[in-house]
Coordinates of C-alpha atoms and ligand atoms in Angstrom, one line a residue:
M174 CA -0.1 0.2 -0.1
M175 CA 1.0 3.3 -0.9
E176 CA 2.1 5.2 2.4
R177 CA 3.5 8.2 3.8
S178 CA 5.7 8.4 7.1
L179 CA 6.9 11.4 9.0
V180 CA 10.8 11.4 9.5
L181 CA 13.2 13.5 11.7
I182 CA 17.0 13.8 11.1
K183 CA 17.7 14.7 14.7
P184 CA 20.1 17.4 15.7
D185 CA 23.1 14.9 16.6
A186 CA 22.8 13.6 12.6
V187 CA 22.4 17.5 11.6
E188 CA 25.3 18.7 13.8
R189 CA 27.4 16.0 12.3
N190 CA 26.7 17.1 9.0
L191 CA 24.9 13.6 8.0
V192 CA 21.6 15.4 6.6
G193 CA 22.5 14.6 2.6
K194 CA 24.0 10.8 3.5
I195 CA 20.6 9.8 5.7
I196 CA 18.3 11.4 2.9
N197 CA 20.4 9.4 0.1
M198 CA 20.0 6.1 2.0
Y199 CA 16.1 6.7 1.7
E200 CA 16.0 8.0 -1.8
E201 CA 18.5 4.9 -2.8
N202 CA 15.6 2.8 -1.4
G203 CA 13.2 4.1 -3.6
L204 CA 11.3 6.4 -1.1
K205 CA 10.3 9.8 -2.6
V206 CA 10.9 13.2 -0.3
V207 CA 7.7 15.1 -0.9
K208 CA 7.6 17.5 2.1
L209 CA 10.9 19.0 4.1
K210 CA 12.0 21.5 6.4
M211 CA 14.3 22.3 9.0
E212 CA 13.8 24.0 12.3
T213 CA 15.1 24.1 16.1
I214 CA 11.5 23.2 17.7
S215 CA 10.3 24.7 21.3
R216 CA 10.1 22.3 23.9
S217 CA 6.0 22.6 23.9
F218 CA 6.1 21.5 20.2
A219 CA 8.8 18.8 21.1
A220 CA 6.2 17.7 24.4
K221 CA 3.2 17.6 21.4
H222 CA 5.3 15.1 19.2
Y223 CA 6.6 12.9 22.3
K224 CA 3.5 13.0 24.2
D225 CA 3.4 9.3 24.3
H226 CA 6.9 9.3 26.4
I227 CA 5.5 11.9 28.9
G228 CA 6.3 10.4 32.4
K229 CA 8.8 7.7 31.1
S230 CA 12.7 8.2 32.9
F231 CA 14.1 9.1 29.4
Y232 CA 11.4 12.1 28.6
E233 CA 13.0 15.0 30.1
P234 CA 17.0 14.6 28.6
L235 CA 15.0 13.5 25.1
I236 CA 13.0 17.0 25.2
E237 CA 16.3 18.4 26.1
F238 CA 18.2 16.9 23.3
I239 CA 15.6 17.0 20.1
T240 CA 15.5 20.9 21.2
K241 CA 19.1 21.7 21.2
G242 CA 19.4 22.6 17.4
P243 CA 18.3 22.3 13.8
L244 CA 16.5 19.0 13.0
C245 CA 15.5 18.1 9.5
A246 CA 11.5 17.2 9.4
M247 CA 10.2 15.4 6.1
V248 CA 7.6 13.4 4.8
L249 CA 8.8 10.3 2.9
E250 CA 6.1 8.4 0.4
G251 CA 6.5 5.0 -1.0
E252 CA 5.1 1.4 -1.1
N253 CA 4.6 0.2 2.3
A254 CA 6.9 3.2 3.4
I255 CA 6.2 3.0 7.2
E256 CA 7.6 -0.6 8.0
R257 CA 10.4 0.3 5.0
I258 CA 11.7 3.2 6.7
R259 CA 12.0 1.6 10.2
K260 CA 14.2 -1.3 8.7
I261 CA 16.3 1.5 7.1
N262 CA 16.4 3.0 10.7
G263 CA 17.5 -0.2 12.6
S264 CA 16.6 -0.9 16.0
T265 CA 16.2 2.4 18.6
D266 CA 19.5 1.3 20.2
P267 CA 22.3 1.4 18.0
T268 CA 24.3 -1.1 19.8
K269 CA 21.4 -3.6 18.6
A270 CA 20.9 -2.2 15.1
E271 CA 21.3 -4.2 12.2
E272 CA 24.3 -3.5 9.9
G273 CA 23.7 -1.3 7.3
T274 CA 20.8 0.5 9.0
I275 CA 21.2 4.2 9.8
R276 CA 21.5 4.1 13.3
K277 CA 24.0 1.1 13.3
L278 CA 26.2 3.3 11.1
F279 CA 25.8 6.7 12.9
G280 CA 23.9 6.3 16.3
T281 CA 26.0 6.8 19.3
S282 CA 23.5 6.0 21.9
I283 CA 19.8 5.1 22.6
R284 CA 19.0 8.6 22.7
E285 CA 21.2 10.4 20.3
N286 CA 19.8 8.0 17.4
C287 CA 19.8 10.2 14.4
V288 CA 16.6 9.6 13.4
H289 CA 12.8 9.1 14.1
A290 CA 10.0 8.1 11.7
S291 CA 6.6 7.0 12.6
D292 CA 5.5 3.7 13.9
S293 CA 2.0 3.3 12.6
M294 CA -0.5 4.4 9.9
E295 CA -2.1 6.8 12.8
S296 CA 0.7 8.0 14.1
A297 CA 2.1 9.0 10.6
M298 CA -1.2 10.7 10.0
N299 CA -1.0 12.4 13.4
E300 CA 2.7 13.4 13.2
I301 CA 2.5 14.6 9.3
E302 CA -0.7 16.7 10.7
L303 CA 1.6 18.2 13.6
W304 CA 4.7 18.6 11.8
F305 CA 3.4 20.1 8.4
N306 CA -0.2 21.0 8.9
N307 CA -0.5 23.0 11.5
N308 CA 1.4 26.1 10.8
Ligands
LIG573 P1 12.5 8.2 18.6 O1 12.3 7.0 17.8 O2 12.4 9.2 18.1 O3 11.3 7.6 19.8 C1 11.3 7.8 21.2 C2 12.7 8.6 21.4 O4 13.1 8.6 22.6 C3 13.6 7.3 20.5 O5 13.9 7.2 19.5 C4 15.0 7.9 21.3 O6 15.7 8.9 21.0 C5 14.6 8.1 22.9 N1 14.5 6.7 23.6 C6 13.6 6.0 23.7 N2 14.0 4.9 24.8 C7 15.2 5.4 25.2 C8 16.0 4.8 26.3 N3 15.5 4.0 26.8 N4 16.7 6.1 27.0 C9 17.1 7.3 26.1 N5 16.4 7.5 25.5 C10 15.5 6.6 24.7

């Protein structure tokens, strides 16, 4: 099924000049960039994006991290995009990610793991609305 997913290239990856390499990995896998912007987000916006994680032990440092500098937000489109992007990204924890995945190649910790992608059709719809249709 043709799907869209929200992808973030997080501040750690932008800081290390990895934007081009990461977008290239998605494009080489046949995914199309259909929306793209760069922004340093506020704490209140970050709280909306990560609302499902409020109260977890890693929440505060996650908000600090995601707001610390510019990130790149995009919508990628393709057949089964949501699952394919999650495979390309690899496991949340870079030490557990498969060889060749973005997080294995570039991630430095479970928090500073370079990329975020929607985990379901429902979250993709909500995240795309939040990032691209509300402002
Ligand atoms: P992401 O896919 O953006 O979704 C939630 C983020 O929280 C995740 O990537 C990581 O950056 C971070 N995260 C998830 N689990 C942990 C954890 N156990 N410790 C620290 N950060 C985490």
